[in-house]
Amino acid sequence: MFSLSELASLNQHQSSSKLLKPWWEVFMDYLVVLMLMVSVLAGTVLLSQDRVVCLPLDHTATANTTNTTNPSSSTSGDGALTRNTAEPSSQIPHSSSPDPRSPTRGRPTHLVYQQYVYISQVCYHEALPWFSRFSPYMALLQSLALLASGSFWLHFPLTSARIEHFLAILGKCCESPWTSRALSHAARQENLYAQREEAEEEEEEEKERQPTNLSPHLSPPSSPPAPHTRHSCLDSGTDSPLLRRWDSVCTVPPPSPCPSTLSCNSSSSLASRAGVPGSKRSVMLDSPRQGLHLDKSDGEQARALFERVRRFRSHCERSDIIYKVYLAQTVFKLLMVTLIVSYTTPLLDSISFTHTCHPEEHALVGYSTFECTHALASLLHKLLVAYLTLLVVYGLLHFYTLSWILHSSLRQYSFHALKDRSSPRDVPDLSNDLAFLLHMADEYDPLLARRLSVFLSPVSETRLLEENLDRRWGVEKLHSMTTVDAEGRSRLHLVALPRLPPAVFSLSQLHVLKLELITDAKFTAQVADMTSLRELHLYHCSAAVDAGALGVLREHLEALHLTFTQAAEIPGWVYSLRGLHELHLSGRLGYEGGLGRGWALGSLRQLCHLRVLVIRGMLQRVPGELCEVAGSLVRLEIHNEGSRLLVLTGLRRMAGLTELQLQGCQLERLPSALLALTSLRTLDLQHNNLRTLEELLSLVHLRRLSCLRLAHNRVLALPASVGVLRGLELLDLANNQLQNLPPALFTLHRLRRLLLAGNLLEELPVEVQALQLLTELDLSGNRLEKLPPELFSSCLELRILNVAQNSLGSFPLGVGALRQLVRLDLRSNSLEELPAELGYCSGLRGGGLLVEDWLLHSLPHHVKDFLTHPCSPSRPESDTFPYFSTTQWSFSSALESQI
């Protein structure tokens, strides 16, 4: 038993699948039904009334006929006939006498009724041709085969899933409110484009008609009114089951372009043009946000439908299995029809009314030849002719189908034809199975493909995302995402949005705006409301700026960070920001990335107030033209990401630099171009391949140099020429290969920070006592076994001391003299006890002493309690010595500490 729900779903599937049946498929289905009816009728009549009636032939008539036709025939046949006729005559009963009132006519056969029935049955099987007996049943079987093969492509396992998915998506596209909105918007845009073209044509005609030498008192003739153009509505009156909108599905009626509205707009525009005859007309295009907005549920369903269509398209365009199955089905049915017609037509003549039967039952009936008649021969012949006629028409339709398949590009579908009918203009072309399904749907109703094109259009998806973006990213949400940095500046970071939310421009207190992976970041004139905006970050964003917004950014923007892939992605408006102070460029700026010599020469010339330029890329040379385009540049940073910087001569002309960073440039020696930078205060050459520092002597002219960073190189020895750098206050030689320190290093009496971590030092010279202004000393990661006591007696300004990860066996006495000490790191050494003098270093209280927990127990209790007691005063920060509390470090044993 079938339930009503199963029958309802079956009926719904059949009603939806007819959307993929063109007119010839529907016609062929009706033809197959008619052929079934004809075959069933013929078979029913054949079962109920089919029989033959047989009578014995007269021997005299037969003999005369035989003699007349063949005089030389043998007499044996006559004798046989005589015997055959004589024998039954002797069996005639004498008791039977004819009725005198009704004289007997005809030839008596002397056969009883049972003999007639017997002979009729025998002759039905022996004399009647097989085609007359079985042709209705064969026609029925053939019709059933054609009926089954007619919808095979809809039920084949490899194609049915795709077809059902396509029909479901098509139904959702027709039911979605966004479909009607998008088509209405496309129709309005097409109408406005047509009006604008019409206006331009009329203006050209007016200019041509206007005479060149027109007298002052004559006015130009008024142009005739433009003819009214009637625009048709998008929604057709089709009765497609997918286009029916039930009230339970969606209660909001989809907006559609009203012809009256369009005519009113066109008439009003014509009236305005008539009032001002010579004025130039302007046609305003619709805004993407005009009209009714979708609610949240409809917007989310439309977004999900876009994703579903995208995945279905990628799946269907990989193969053309539906096309191949449909083609094979058409060829199979055509061959089948050809075979049926070829063998049925010759056999049709075998159906006749009379038949001669020669049964081999002479001993039973006494006759050897009978004349039989087939009562249904005429009716059966007519029914079979009707069946063949329907079959021939069915075959002609298959010829048409096959020619349509072979002469049409069914595996390619283009929406160019729809573009002339106010459909989206950017719909991509389709291929393989999806293209074939759309061709089949077009034969049923072209409106279906137009509605599906809405969810294939990138512009339509962008408009939907924009509306959802305006609804989701309001002012309140943006305020909740705003953070405050250490400098007290408010920051907002937006990632992976289709465009810039308009609510951003209402954040008047925002200082820093970071945009990452924004596909369409457009700054409008509303950016004038962001009065506090000073810094802008663009990470892989294609930002566009209006003319009104550009003037605002020129006045207020001070720092700009750009991250890109190629130099061509840098927006052109960046080079016109005259008030910009800092510019950070991160991307491929080398020659192999498409950047030529003219980039630095012409692009940055207008940035006359630029102070800081940071480049993160793969440069091969430092352009000498930087001094011309950025004459006031004071800080230049080049992070070359491990690519070799070959030419540095351009630095010689940048005499105004006070800070220079060349990191990751694969430098092996100090550049000679540094001699010209007499104003240089900070030199950073970290992360290079420096092996020798013999060129330090040439830096004697840099009298203002106070910071020298040479960390993360391969320096083997520090030359004695380092002593010429009298003004150094910070020297960073961390992570090199130094084994000893020259005495000249300790003649730098202004040195305040000495960073020697990650080297191969085995001892610290006693001359370190000369550095009396030293405030930070980093000796971690070396091979020191002891520290000179003079360090604690002379360097009384020392505030940070890091000797972690060494081989210290004992800590010298006298550390109590360092009253300014606030951080002391003794971790990962071989210490067995700590001096009690640490209690005099009040700055170490509250976590300033970094050591293993078990080693703290070697101190007296009052000293340990004093040092571990929390203390709230702030501690100075160091880039090599981060702040840690004692609770963050614990070791289970002394052996683990030594390891």
PDB file of N, CA and C in Angstrom, residues 439-479:
ATOM      1  N   HIS A 439      19.778  24.859 -21.169  1.00  0.00           N
ATOM      2  CA  HIS A 439      19.219  24.805 -22.519  1.00  0.00           C
ATOM      3  C   HIS A 439      17.872  24.080 -22.502  1.00  0.00           C
ATOM      4  N   MET A 440      17.781  23.007 -21.760  1.00  0.00           N
ATOM      5  CA  MET A 440      16.521  22.287 -21.670  1.00  0.00           C
ATOM      6  C   MET A 440      15.457  23.125 -20.970  1.00  0.00           C
ATOM      7  N   ALA A 441      15.855  23.867 -19.921  1.00  0.00           N
ATOM      8  CA  ALA A 441      14.891  24.724 -19.223  1.00  0.00           C
ATOM      9  C   ALA A 441      14.450  25.888 -20.101  1.00  0.00           C
ATOM     10  N   ASP A 442      15.328  26.374 -20.957  1.00  0.00           N
ATOM     11  CA  ASP A 442      14.955  27.460 -21.863  1.00  0.00           C
ATOM     12  C   ASP A 442      13.864  27.041 -22.838  1.00  0.00           C
ATOM     13  N   GLU A 443      13.870  25.782 -23.245  1.00  0.00           N
ATOM     14  CA  GLU A 443      12.835  25.311 -24.145  1.00  0.00           C
ATOM     15  C   GLU A 443      11.473  25.265 -23.474  1.00  0.00           C
ATOM     16  N   TYR A 444      11.490  25.191 -22.133  1.00  0.00           N
ATOM     17  CA  TYR A 444      10.220  25.207 -21.396  1.00  0.00           C
ATOM     18  C   TYR A 444       9.796  26.640 -21.075  1.00  0.00           C
ATOM     19  N   ASP A 445      10.716  27.425 -20.491  1.00  0.00           N
ATOM     20  CA  ASP A 445      10.407  28.810 -20.137  1.00  0.00           C
ATOM     21  C   ASP A 445      11.729  29.556 -19.974  1.00  0.00           C
ATOM     22  N   PRO A 446      12.049  30.533 -20.819  1.00  0.00           N
ATOM     23  CA  PRO A 446      13.314  31.277 -20.685  1.00  0.00           C
ATOM     24  C   PRO A 446      13.419  32.072 -19.396  1.00  0.00           C
ATOM     25  N   LEU A 447      12.300  32.330 -18.721  1.00  0.00           N
ATOM     26  CA  LEU A 447      12.342  33.099 -17.469  1.00  0.00           C
ATOM     27  C   LEU A 447      13.086  32.353 -16.376  1.00  0.00           C
ATOM     28  N   LEU A 448      13.111  31.022 -16.445  1.00  0.00           N
ATOM     29  CA  LEU A 448      13.794  30.240 -15.413  1.00  0.00           C
ATOM     30  C   LEU A 448      15.294  30.516 -15.417  1.00  0.00           C
ATOM     31  N   ALA A 449      15.896  30.537 -16.598  1.00  0.00           N
ATOM     32  CA  ALA A 449      17.330  30.821 -16.687  1.00  0.00           C
ATOM     33  C   ALA A 449      17.622  32.252 -16.242  1.00  0.00           C
ATOM     34  N   ARG A 450      16.706  33.165 -16.518  1.00  0.00           N
ATOM     35  CA  ARG A 450      16.925  34.552 -16.106  1.00  0.00           C
ATOM     36  C   ARG A 450      16.925  34.671 -14.586  1.00  0.00           C
ATOM     37  N   ARG A 451      16.049  33.932 -13.938  1.00  0.00           N
ATOM     38  CA  ARG A 451      16.022  33.971 -12.477  1.00  0.00           C
ATOM     39  C   ARG A 451      17.237  33.285 -11.867  1.00  0.00           C
ATOM     40  N   LEU A 452      17.697  32.226 -12.506  1.00  0.00           N
ATOM     41  CA  LEU A 452      18.915  31.593 -12.010  1.00  0.00           C
ATOM     42  C   LEU A 452      20.129  32.480 -12.234  1.00  0.00           C
ATOM     43  N   SER A 453      20.113  33.291 -13.274  1.00  0.00           N
ATOM     44  CA  SER A 453      21.258  34.166 -13.541  1.00  0.00           C
ATOM     45  C   SER A 453      21.486  35.178 -12.433  1.00  0.00           C
ATOM     46  N   VAL A 454      20.456  35.470 -11.650  1.00  0.00           N
ATOM     47  CA  VAL A 454      20.623  36.402 -10.528  1.00  0.00           C
ATOM     48  C   VAL A 454      21.629  35.858  -9.529  1.00  0.00           C
ATOM     49  N   PHE A 455      21.610  34.544  -9.312  1.00  0.00           N
ATOM     50  CA  PHE A 455      22.500  33.930  -8.334  1.00  0.00           C
ATOM     51  C   PHE A 455      23.803  33.451  -8.967  1.00  0.00           C
ATOM     52  N   LEU A 456      24.002  33.752 -10.246  1.00  0.00           N
ATOM     53  CA  LEU A 456      25.293  33.531 -10.899  1.00  0.00           C
ATOM     54  C   LEU A 456      26.038  34.829 -11.143  1.00  0.00           C
ATOM     55  N   SER A 457      25.417  35.943 -10.806  1.00  0.00           N
ATOM     56  CA  SER A 457      26.005  37.252 -11.085  1.00  0.00           C
ATOM     57  C   SER A 457      26.852  37.719  -9.906  1.00  0.00           C
ATOM     58  N   PRO A 458      28.126  38.026 -10.116  1.00  0.00           N
ATOM     59  CA  PRO A 458      28.938  38.580  -9.017  1.00  0.00           C
ATOM     60  C   PRO A 458      28.438  39.928  -8.531  1.00  0.00           C
ATOM     61  N   VAL A 459      27.895  40.737  -9.438  1.00  0.00           N
ATOM     62  CA  VAL A 459      27.378  42.040  -9.018  1.00  0.00           C
ATOM     63  C   VAL A 459      26.174  41.876  -8.108  1.00  0.00           C
ATOM     64  N   SER A 460      25.308  40.939  -8.444  1.00  0.00           N
ATOM     65  CA  SER A 460      24.148  40.686  -7.586  1.00  0.00           C
ATOM     66  C   SER A 460      24.576  40.198  -6.214  1.00  0.00           C
ATOM     67  N   GLU A 461      25.576  39.327  -6.163  1.00  0.00           N
ATOM     68  CA  GLU A 461      26.067  38.855  -4.865  1.00  0.00           C
ATOM     69  C   GLU A 461      26.707  39.991  -4.080  1.00  0.00           C
ATOM     70  N   THR A 462      27.407  40.876  -4.771  1.00  0.00           N
ATOM     71  CA  THR A 462      28.024  42.007  -4.093  1.00  0.00           C
ATOM     72  C   THR A 462      26.966  42.930  -3.502  1.00  0.00           C
ATOM     73  N   ARG A 463      25.893  43.170  -4.245  1.00  0.00           N
ATOM     74  CA  ARG A 463      24.823  44.015  -3.728  1.00  0.00           C
ATOM     75  C   ARG A 463      24.168  43.393  -2.510  1.00  0.00           C
ATOM     76  N   LEU A 464      23.980  42.088  -2.544  1.00  0.00           N
ATOM     77  CA  LEU A 464      23.403  41.413  -1.386  1.00  0.00           C
ATOM     78  C   LEU A 464      24.327  41.507  -0.176  1.00  0.00           C
ATOM     79  N   LEU A 465      25.625  41.305  -0.401  1.00  0.00           N
ATOM     80  CA  LEU A 465      26.576  41.413   0.705  1.00  0.00           C
ATOM     81  C   LEU A 465      26.622  42.832   1.255  1.00  0.00           C
ATOM     82  N   GLU A 466      26.461  43.809   0.380  1.00  0.00           N
ATOM     83  CA  GLU A 466      26.455  45.188   0.851  1.00  0.00           C
ATOM     84  C   GLU A 466      25.254  45.458   1.757  1.00  0.00           C
ATOM     85  N   GLU A 467      24.106  44.966   1.368  1.00  0.00           N
ATOM     86  CA  GLU A 467      22.928  45.177   2.201  1.00  0.00           C
ATOM     87  C   GLU A 467      23.065  44.447   3.532  1.00  0.00           C
ATOM     88  N   ASN A 468      23.577  43.211   3.497  1.00  0.00           N
ATOM     89  CA  ASN A 468      23.797  42.496   4.751  1.00  0.00           C
ATOM     90  C   ASN A 468      24.857  43.179   5.599  1.00  0.00           C
ATOM     91  N   LEU A 469      25.838  43.766   4.918  1.00  0.00           N
ATOM     92  CA  LEU A 469      26.901  44.455   5.640  1.00  0.00           C
ATOM     93  C   LEU A 469      26.361  45.690   6.348  1.00  0.00           C
ATOM     94  N   ASP A 470      25.528  46.445   5.677  1.00  0.00           N
ATOM     95  CA  ASP A 470      24.943  47.629   6.313  1.00  0.00           C
ATOM     96  C   ASP A 470      24.086  47.253   7.514  1.00  0.00           C
ATOM     97  N   ARG A 471      23.435  46.102   7.425  1.00  0.00           N
ATOM     98  CA  ARG A 471      22.577  45.690   8.522  1.00  0.00           C
ATOM     99  C   ARG A 471      23.373  45.105   9.687  1.00  0.00           C
ATOM    100  N   ARG A 472      24.441  44.370   9.393  1.00  0.00           N
ATOM    101  CA  ARG A 472      25.193  43.695  10.457  1.00  0.00           C
ATOM    102  C   ARG A 472      26.219  44.592  11.118  1.00  0.00           C
ATOM    103  N   TRP A 473      26.889  45.451  10.329  1.00  0.00           N
ATOM    104  CA  TRP A 473      27.982  46.260  10.863  1.00  0.00           C
ATOM    105  C   TRP A 473      27.486  47.680  11.108  1.00  0.00           C
ATOM    106  N   GLY A 474      26.746  47.824  12.190  1.00  0.00           N
ATOM    107  CA  GLY A 474      26.248  49.129  12.575  1.00  0.00           C
ATOM    108  C   GLY A 474      27.239  49.867  13.459  1.00  0.00           C
ATOM    109  N   VAL A 475      26.815  51.045  13.894  1.00  0.00           N
ATOM    110  CA  VAL A 475      27.694  51.884  14.718  1.00  0.00           C
ATOM    111  C   VAL A 475      27.963  51.227  16.064  1.00  0.00           C
ATOM    112  N   GLU A 476      26.962  50.611  16.645  1.00  0.00           N
ATOM    113  CA  GLU A 476      27.143  50.000  17.966  1.00  0.00           C
ATOM    114  C   GLU A 476      28.146  48.852  17.911  1.00  0.00           C
ATOM    115  N   LYS A 477      28.057  48.029  16.877  1.00  0.00           N
ATOM    116  CA  LYS A 477      29.004  46.914  16.781  1.00  0.00           C
ATOM    117  C   LYS A 477      30.425  47.416  16.549  1.00  0.00           C
ATOM    118  N   LEU A 478      30.589  48.443  15.733  1.00  0.00           N
ATOM    119  CA  LEU A 478      31.922  48.981  15.490  1.00  0.00           C
ATOM    120  C   LEU A 478      32.505  49.605  16.746  1.00  0.00           C
ATOM    121  N   HIS A 479      31.657  50.248  17.533  1.00  0.00           N
ATOM    122  CA  HIS A 479      32.134  50.801  18.799  1.00  0.00           C
ATOM    123  C   HIS A 479      32.597  49.687  19.737  1.00  0.00           C
TER     124      HIS A 479
END
